Short mmCIF file of C-alpha atoms in Angstrom, two decimals:
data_model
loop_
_atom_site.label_atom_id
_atom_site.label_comp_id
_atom_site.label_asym_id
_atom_site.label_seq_id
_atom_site.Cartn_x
_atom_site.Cartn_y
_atom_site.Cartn_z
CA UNK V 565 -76.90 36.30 35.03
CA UNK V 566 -77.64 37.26 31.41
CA UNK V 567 -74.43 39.71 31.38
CA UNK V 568 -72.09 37.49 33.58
CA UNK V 569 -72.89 34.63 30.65
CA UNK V 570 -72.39 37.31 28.22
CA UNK V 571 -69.32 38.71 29.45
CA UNK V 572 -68.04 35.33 29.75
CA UNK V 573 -68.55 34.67 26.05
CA UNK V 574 -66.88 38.19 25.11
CA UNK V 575 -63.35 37.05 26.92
CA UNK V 576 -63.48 33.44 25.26
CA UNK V 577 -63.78 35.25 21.86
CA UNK V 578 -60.63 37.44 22.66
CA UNK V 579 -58.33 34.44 23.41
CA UNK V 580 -59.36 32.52 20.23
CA UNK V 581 -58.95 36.00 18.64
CA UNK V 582 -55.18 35.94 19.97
CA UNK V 583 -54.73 32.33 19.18
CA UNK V 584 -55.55 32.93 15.20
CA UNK V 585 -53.51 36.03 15.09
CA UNK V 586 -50.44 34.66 16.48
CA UNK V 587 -47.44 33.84 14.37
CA UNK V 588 -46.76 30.67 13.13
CA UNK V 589 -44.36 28.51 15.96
CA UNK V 590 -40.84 28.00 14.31
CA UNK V 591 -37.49 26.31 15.53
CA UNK V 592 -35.28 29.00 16.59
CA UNK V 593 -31.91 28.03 17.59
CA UNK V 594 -30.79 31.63 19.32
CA UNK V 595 -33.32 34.64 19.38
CA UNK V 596 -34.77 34.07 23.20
CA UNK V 597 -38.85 33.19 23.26
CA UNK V 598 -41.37 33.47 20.45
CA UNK V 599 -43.81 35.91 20.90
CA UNK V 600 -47.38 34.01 22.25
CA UNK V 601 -45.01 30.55 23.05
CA UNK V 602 -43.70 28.91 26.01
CA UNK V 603 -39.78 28.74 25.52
CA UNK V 604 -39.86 24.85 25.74
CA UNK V 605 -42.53 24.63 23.27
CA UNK V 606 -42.61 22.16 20.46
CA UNK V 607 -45.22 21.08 17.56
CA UNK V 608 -45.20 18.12 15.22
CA UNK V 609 -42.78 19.84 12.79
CA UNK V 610 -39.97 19.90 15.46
CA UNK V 611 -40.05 15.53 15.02
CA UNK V 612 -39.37 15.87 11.05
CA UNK V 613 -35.73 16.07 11.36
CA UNK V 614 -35.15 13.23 13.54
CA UNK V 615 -32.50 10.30 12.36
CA UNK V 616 -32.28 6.91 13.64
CA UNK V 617 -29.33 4.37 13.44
CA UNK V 618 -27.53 7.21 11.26
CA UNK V 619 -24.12 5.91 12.45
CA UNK V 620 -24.45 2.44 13.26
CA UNK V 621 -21.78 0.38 11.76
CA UNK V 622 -22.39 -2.92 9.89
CA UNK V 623 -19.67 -5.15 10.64
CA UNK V 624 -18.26 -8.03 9.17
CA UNK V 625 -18.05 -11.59 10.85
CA UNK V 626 -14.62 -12.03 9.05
CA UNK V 627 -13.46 -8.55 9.53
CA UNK V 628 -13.79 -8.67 13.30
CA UNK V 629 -12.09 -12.26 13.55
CA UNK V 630 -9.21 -9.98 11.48
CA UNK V 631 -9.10 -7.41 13.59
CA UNK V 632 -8.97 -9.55 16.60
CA UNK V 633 -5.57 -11.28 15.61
CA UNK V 634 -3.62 -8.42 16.96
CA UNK V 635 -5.24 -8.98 20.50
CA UNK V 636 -4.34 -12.38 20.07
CA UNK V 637 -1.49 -12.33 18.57
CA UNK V 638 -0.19 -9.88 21.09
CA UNK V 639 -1.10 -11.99 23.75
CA UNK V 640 0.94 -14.89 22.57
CA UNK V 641 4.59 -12.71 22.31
CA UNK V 642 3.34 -12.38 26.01
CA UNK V 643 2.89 -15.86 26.59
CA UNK V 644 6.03 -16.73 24.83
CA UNK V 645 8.44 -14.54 26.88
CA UNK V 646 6.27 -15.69 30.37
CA UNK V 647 7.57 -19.47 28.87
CA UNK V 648 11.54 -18.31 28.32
CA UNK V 649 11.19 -16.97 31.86
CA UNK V 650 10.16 -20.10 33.15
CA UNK V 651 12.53 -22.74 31.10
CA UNK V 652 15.22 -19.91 32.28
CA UNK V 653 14.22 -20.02 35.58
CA UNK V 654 13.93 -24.15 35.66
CA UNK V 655 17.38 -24.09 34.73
CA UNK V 656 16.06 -25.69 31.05
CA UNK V 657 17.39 -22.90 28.86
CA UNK V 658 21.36 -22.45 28.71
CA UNK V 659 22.97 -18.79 28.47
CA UNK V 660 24.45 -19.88 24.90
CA UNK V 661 21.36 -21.24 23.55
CA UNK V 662 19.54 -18.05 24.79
CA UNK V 663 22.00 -15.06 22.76
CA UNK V 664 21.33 -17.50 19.58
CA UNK V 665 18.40 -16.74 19.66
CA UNK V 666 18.88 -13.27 20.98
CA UNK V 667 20.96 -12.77 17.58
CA UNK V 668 18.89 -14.67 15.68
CA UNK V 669 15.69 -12.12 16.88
CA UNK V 670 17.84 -9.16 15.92
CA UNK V 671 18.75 -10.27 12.53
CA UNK V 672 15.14 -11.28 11.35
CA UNK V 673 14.19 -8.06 12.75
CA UNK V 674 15.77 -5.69 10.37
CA UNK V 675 15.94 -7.95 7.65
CA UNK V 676 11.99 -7.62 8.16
CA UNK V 677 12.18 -4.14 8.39
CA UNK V 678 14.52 -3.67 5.02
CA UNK V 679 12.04 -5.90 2.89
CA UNK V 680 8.96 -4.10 4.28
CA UNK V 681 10.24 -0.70 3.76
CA UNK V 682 9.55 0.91 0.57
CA UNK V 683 12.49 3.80 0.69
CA UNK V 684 15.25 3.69 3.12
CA UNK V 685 18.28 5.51 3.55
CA UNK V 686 22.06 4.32 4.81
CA UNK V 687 21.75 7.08 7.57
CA UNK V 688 18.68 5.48 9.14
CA UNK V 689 19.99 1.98 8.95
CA UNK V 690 23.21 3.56 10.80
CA UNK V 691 20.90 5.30 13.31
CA UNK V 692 19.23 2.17 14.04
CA UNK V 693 22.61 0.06 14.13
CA UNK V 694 24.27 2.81 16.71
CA UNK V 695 20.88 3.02 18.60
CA UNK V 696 20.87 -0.93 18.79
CA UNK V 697 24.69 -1.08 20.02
CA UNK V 698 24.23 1.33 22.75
CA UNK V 699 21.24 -0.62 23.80
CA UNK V 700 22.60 -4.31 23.75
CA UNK V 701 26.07 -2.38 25.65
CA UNK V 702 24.37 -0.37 28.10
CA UNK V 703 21.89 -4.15 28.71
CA UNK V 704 25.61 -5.98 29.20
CA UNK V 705 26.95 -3.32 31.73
CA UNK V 706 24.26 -3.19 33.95
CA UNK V 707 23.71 -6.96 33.96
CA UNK V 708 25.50 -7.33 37.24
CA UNK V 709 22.88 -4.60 38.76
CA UNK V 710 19.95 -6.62 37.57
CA UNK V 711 21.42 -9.81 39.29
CA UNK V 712 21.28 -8.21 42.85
CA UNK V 713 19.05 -6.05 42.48
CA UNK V 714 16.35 -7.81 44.20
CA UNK V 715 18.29 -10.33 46.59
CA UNK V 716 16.68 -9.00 49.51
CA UNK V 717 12.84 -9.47 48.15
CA UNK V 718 10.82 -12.74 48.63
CA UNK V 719 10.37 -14.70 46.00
CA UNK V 720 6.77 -14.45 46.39
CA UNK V 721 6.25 -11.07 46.15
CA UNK V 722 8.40 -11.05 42.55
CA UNK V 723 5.90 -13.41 41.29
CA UNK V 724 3.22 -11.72 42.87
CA UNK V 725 4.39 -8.23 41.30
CA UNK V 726 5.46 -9.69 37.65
CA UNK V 727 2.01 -10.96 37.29
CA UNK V 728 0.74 -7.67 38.14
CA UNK V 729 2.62 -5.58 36.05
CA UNK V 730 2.36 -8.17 33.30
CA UNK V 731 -1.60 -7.61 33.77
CA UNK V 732 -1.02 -4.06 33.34
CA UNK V 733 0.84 -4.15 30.11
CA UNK V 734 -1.28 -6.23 28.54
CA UNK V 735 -4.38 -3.87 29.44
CA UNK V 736 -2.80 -0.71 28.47
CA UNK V 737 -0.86 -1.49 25.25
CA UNK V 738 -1.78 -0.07 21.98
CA UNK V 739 -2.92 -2.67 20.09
CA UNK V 740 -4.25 -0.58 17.05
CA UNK V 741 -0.40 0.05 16.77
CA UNK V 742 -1.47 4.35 16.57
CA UNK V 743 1.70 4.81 18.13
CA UNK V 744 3.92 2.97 16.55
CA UNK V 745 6.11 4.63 13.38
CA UNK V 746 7.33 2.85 10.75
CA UNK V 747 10.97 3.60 9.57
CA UNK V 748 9.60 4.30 5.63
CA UNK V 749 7.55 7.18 7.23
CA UNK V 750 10.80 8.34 9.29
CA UNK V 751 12.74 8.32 5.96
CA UNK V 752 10.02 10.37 3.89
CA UNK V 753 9.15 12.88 7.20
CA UNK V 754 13.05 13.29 8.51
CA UNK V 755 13.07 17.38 7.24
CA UNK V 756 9.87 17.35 9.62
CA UNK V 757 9.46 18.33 13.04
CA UNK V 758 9.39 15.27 15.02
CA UNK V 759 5.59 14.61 16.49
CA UNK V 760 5.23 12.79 19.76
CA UNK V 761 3.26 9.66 18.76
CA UNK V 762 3.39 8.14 21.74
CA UNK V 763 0.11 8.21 24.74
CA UNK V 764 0.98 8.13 28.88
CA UNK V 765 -1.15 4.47 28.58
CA UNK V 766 1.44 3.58 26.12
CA UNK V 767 4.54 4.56 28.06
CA UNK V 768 2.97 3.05 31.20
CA UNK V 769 2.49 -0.22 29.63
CA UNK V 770 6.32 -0.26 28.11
CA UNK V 771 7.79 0.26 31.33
CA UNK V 772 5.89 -2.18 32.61
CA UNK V 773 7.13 -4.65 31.06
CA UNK V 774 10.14 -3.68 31.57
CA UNK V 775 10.16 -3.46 34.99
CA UNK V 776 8.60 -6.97 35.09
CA UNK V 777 11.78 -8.30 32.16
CA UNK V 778 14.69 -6.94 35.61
CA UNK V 779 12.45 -8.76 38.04
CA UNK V 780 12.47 -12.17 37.02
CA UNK V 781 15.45 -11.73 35.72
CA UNK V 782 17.08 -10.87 38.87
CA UNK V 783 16.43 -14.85 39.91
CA UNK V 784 18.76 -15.91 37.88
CA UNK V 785 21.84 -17.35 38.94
CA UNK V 786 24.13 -16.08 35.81
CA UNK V 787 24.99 -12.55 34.90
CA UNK V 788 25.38 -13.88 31.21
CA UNK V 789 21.71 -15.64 31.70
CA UNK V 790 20.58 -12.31 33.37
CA UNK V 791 21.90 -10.58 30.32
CA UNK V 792 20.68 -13.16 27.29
CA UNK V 793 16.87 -13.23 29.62
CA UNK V 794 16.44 -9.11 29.40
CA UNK V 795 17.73 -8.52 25.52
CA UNK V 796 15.30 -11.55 24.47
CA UNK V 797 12.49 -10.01 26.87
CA UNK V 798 12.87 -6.43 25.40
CA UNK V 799 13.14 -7.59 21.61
CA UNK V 800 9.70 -8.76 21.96
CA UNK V 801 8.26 -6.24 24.25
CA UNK V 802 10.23 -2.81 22.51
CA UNK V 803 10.53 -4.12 18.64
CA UNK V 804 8.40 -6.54 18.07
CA UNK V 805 5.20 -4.31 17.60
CA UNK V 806 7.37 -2.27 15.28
CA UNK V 807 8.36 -5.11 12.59
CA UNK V 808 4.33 -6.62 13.52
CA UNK V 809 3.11 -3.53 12.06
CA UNK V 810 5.52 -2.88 9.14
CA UNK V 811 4.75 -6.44 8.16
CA UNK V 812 0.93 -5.73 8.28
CA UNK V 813 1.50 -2.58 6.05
CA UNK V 814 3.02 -4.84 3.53
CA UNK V 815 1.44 -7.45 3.46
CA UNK V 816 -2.27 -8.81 5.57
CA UNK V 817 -1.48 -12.31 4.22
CA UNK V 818 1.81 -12.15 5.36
CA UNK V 819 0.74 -10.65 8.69
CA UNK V 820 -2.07 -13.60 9.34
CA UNK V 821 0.79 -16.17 8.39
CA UNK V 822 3.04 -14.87 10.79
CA UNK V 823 0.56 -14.87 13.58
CA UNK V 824 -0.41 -18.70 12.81
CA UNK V 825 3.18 -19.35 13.46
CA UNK V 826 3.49 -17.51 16.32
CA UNK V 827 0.25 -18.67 18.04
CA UNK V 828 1.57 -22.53 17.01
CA UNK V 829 5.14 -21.47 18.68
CA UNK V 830 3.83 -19.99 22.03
CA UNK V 831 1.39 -23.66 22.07
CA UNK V 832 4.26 -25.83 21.60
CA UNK V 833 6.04 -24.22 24.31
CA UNK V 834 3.20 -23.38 26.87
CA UNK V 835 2.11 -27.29 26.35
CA UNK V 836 5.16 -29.21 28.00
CA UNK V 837 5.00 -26.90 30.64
CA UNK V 838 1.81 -27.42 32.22
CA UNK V 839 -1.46 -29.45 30.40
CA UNK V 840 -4.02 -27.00 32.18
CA UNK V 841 -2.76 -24.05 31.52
CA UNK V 842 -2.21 -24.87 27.64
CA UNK V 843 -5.87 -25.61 27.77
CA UNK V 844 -6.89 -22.62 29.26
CA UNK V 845 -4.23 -20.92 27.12
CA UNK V 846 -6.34 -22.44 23.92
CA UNK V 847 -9.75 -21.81 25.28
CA UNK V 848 -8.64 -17.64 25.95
CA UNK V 849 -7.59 -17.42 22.23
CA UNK V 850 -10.76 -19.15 21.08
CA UNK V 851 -13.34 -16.82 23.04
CA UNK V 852 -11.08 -13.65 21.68
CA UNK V 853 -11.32 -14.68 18.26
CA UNK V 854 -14.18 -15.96 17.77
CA UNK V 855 -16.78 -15.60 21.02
CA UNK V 856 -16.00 -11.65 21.48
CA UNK V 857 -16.81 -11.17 17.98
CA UNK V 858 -19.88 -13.10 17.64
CA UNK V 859 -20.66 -10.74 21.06
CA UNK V 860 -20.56 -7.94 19.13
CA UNK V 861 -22.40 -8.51 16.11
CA UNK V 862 -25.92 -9.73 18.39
CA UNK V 863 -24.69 -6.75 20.56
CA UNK V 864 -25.58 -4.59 17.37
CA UNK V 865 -28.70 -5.35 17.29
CA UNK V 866 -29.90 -3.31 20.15
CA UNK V 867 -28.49 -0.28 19.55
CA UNK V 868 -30.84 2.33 19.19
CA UNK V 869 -29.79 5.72 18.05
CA UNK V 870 -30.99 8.84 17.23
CA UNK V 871 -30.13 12.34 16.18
CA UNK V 872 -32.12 15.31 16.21
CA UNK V 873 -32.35 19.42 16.37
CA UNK V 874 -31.90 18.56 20.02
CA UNK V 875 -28.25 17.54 19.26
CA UNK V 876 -25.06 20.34 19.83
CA UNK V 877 -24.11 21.82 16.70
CA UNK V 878 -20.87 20.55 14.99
CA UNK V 879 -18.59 22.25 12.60
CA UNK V 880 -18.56 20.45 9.59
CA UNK V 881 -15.04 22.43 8.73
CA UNK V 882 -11.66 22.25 10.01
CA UNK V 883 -11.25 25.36 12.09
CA UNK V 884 -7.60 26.28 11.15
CA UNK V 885 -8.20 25.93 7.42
#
């Protein structure tokens, strides 16, 4: 008994003798196992470098109501080409009436674009003119396609299929406008290779509404109406987030005036129309502007985050330099 006690107490003093001798554990991020450590080992030290909330963003109350005015505003050049459709289609918009304001689109348009635009050249504005002629003549010529082109379809299932691909626009358009290119930035970049700034959602979206623009106006009874409906249509769906964001480069003031008088536009025309959906139509841009963003400041309260030696390793260079 006396030596199994004693040879007890001679193994016990071994171990402590390797526990004392042993190197001091250290974070190793390649190098395999430390000698006398379990590989997923870990003391208090490996806690130090641990962050929390590092990136969280503080945001604004008035910043986010800002920011949401695209989404809105959006929404109304939506709502205002959904209400041409229907006076078009209620036979309470003439043909004539319609180009006016075709024309009258156009004009303010460029004259947007040439007061927004810090350097522009006659070759661009010529571009742009032939571009915009091909357009409006190639629209005119295959008016006559348009009006037939869905004669043998239900009426139903256009409706049915607008509002679909309207709900698909609106979901995948760029509303941060990181696709859009102003003309300035053509004129100073034209000795440049041309980059592609546009994203599949994008191009998805556009077509979209395009496709949606030839269906309702294949109900129409005139090819002139057909014509006047489309052009009007793809103004606002093709160039309308173009002179939106040059005017936002220029000027924010400008931009939030502009999108007070649209919003008060699309109203006035929704409202005669139908009383519930004008309410509805008032309610939507109330909870965008001002609901979501109330959402998102309590939501950023609860988030919890935190960073750590557990976290991949990022370059904090740019590779190709």
């Amino acid at each position: 008994m006396t030596l199994f006690f004693g040879g007890r107490m001679d193994s016990t003093e071994k171990v402590d003798e390797v526990h004392t001798t042993r190197k001091k554990w250290k974070k190793i991020a390649y190098g395999g196992m430390q000698t006398g450590y379990e590989d997923n080992y870990t003391d208090e030290s490996f806690l130090e470098d641990m962050v929390m909330n590092a990136n969280v963003v503080r945001r604004d109350t008035l910043t986010l109501i800002r920011d949401s005015v695209a989404v809105v505003q959006y929404i109304c050049v939506v709502a205002l080409v959904v209400s041409v459709w229907t006076y078009s289609l209620k036979a309470e918009l003439d043909e004539h009436l319609l180009l006016m304001m075709d024309a009258v689109l156009l004009g303010l348009g460029f004259l947007v674009l040439l007061l927004t635009a810090n350097r522009i050249s006659l070759s661009l504005l010529y571009r742009y003119a032939l571009n915009l002629g091909f357009f409006v003549g190639g629209l005119y010529v295959l008016a006559p396609v348009y009006e037939t082109l869905t004669r043998s379809i239900s009426s139903d299932s256009i409706w049915a299929l607008t509002v679909f691909l309207l709900l698909i626009h609106l979901f995948l358009h760029d509303y941060a406008g990181s696709t859009i290119k102003s003309p300035a930035s053509s004129v100073l970049n034209q000795n440049l290779p041309a980059e592609n700034h546009t994203t599949l959602t994008n191009n998805v979206s556009l077509n979209a509404s395009i496709v949606a623009s030839v269906l309702i106006a294949s109900r129409l009874p005139s090819r002139l109406l057909v014509f006047a409906l489309i052009l009007f249509s793809l103004e606002l769906f093709l160039f309308s987030p173009l002179v939106i964001h040059c005017l936002k480069q220029y000027s924010v003031k400008l931009y939030l005036c502009f999108s007070f008088m649209l919003a008060v536009i699309t109203l006035s025309l929704v409202y005669p129309l139908h009383r519930l959906v004008f309410f509805l139509f008032v309610g939507l841009i109330v909870f965008i502007m001002l609901v979501c963003p109330y959402w998102l400041i309590k939501a950023q309260e609860y988030k919890f985050e935190i960073k750590g030696p557990w976290d991949e390793a990022k370059l904090c260079f740019d590779i190709t330099d």
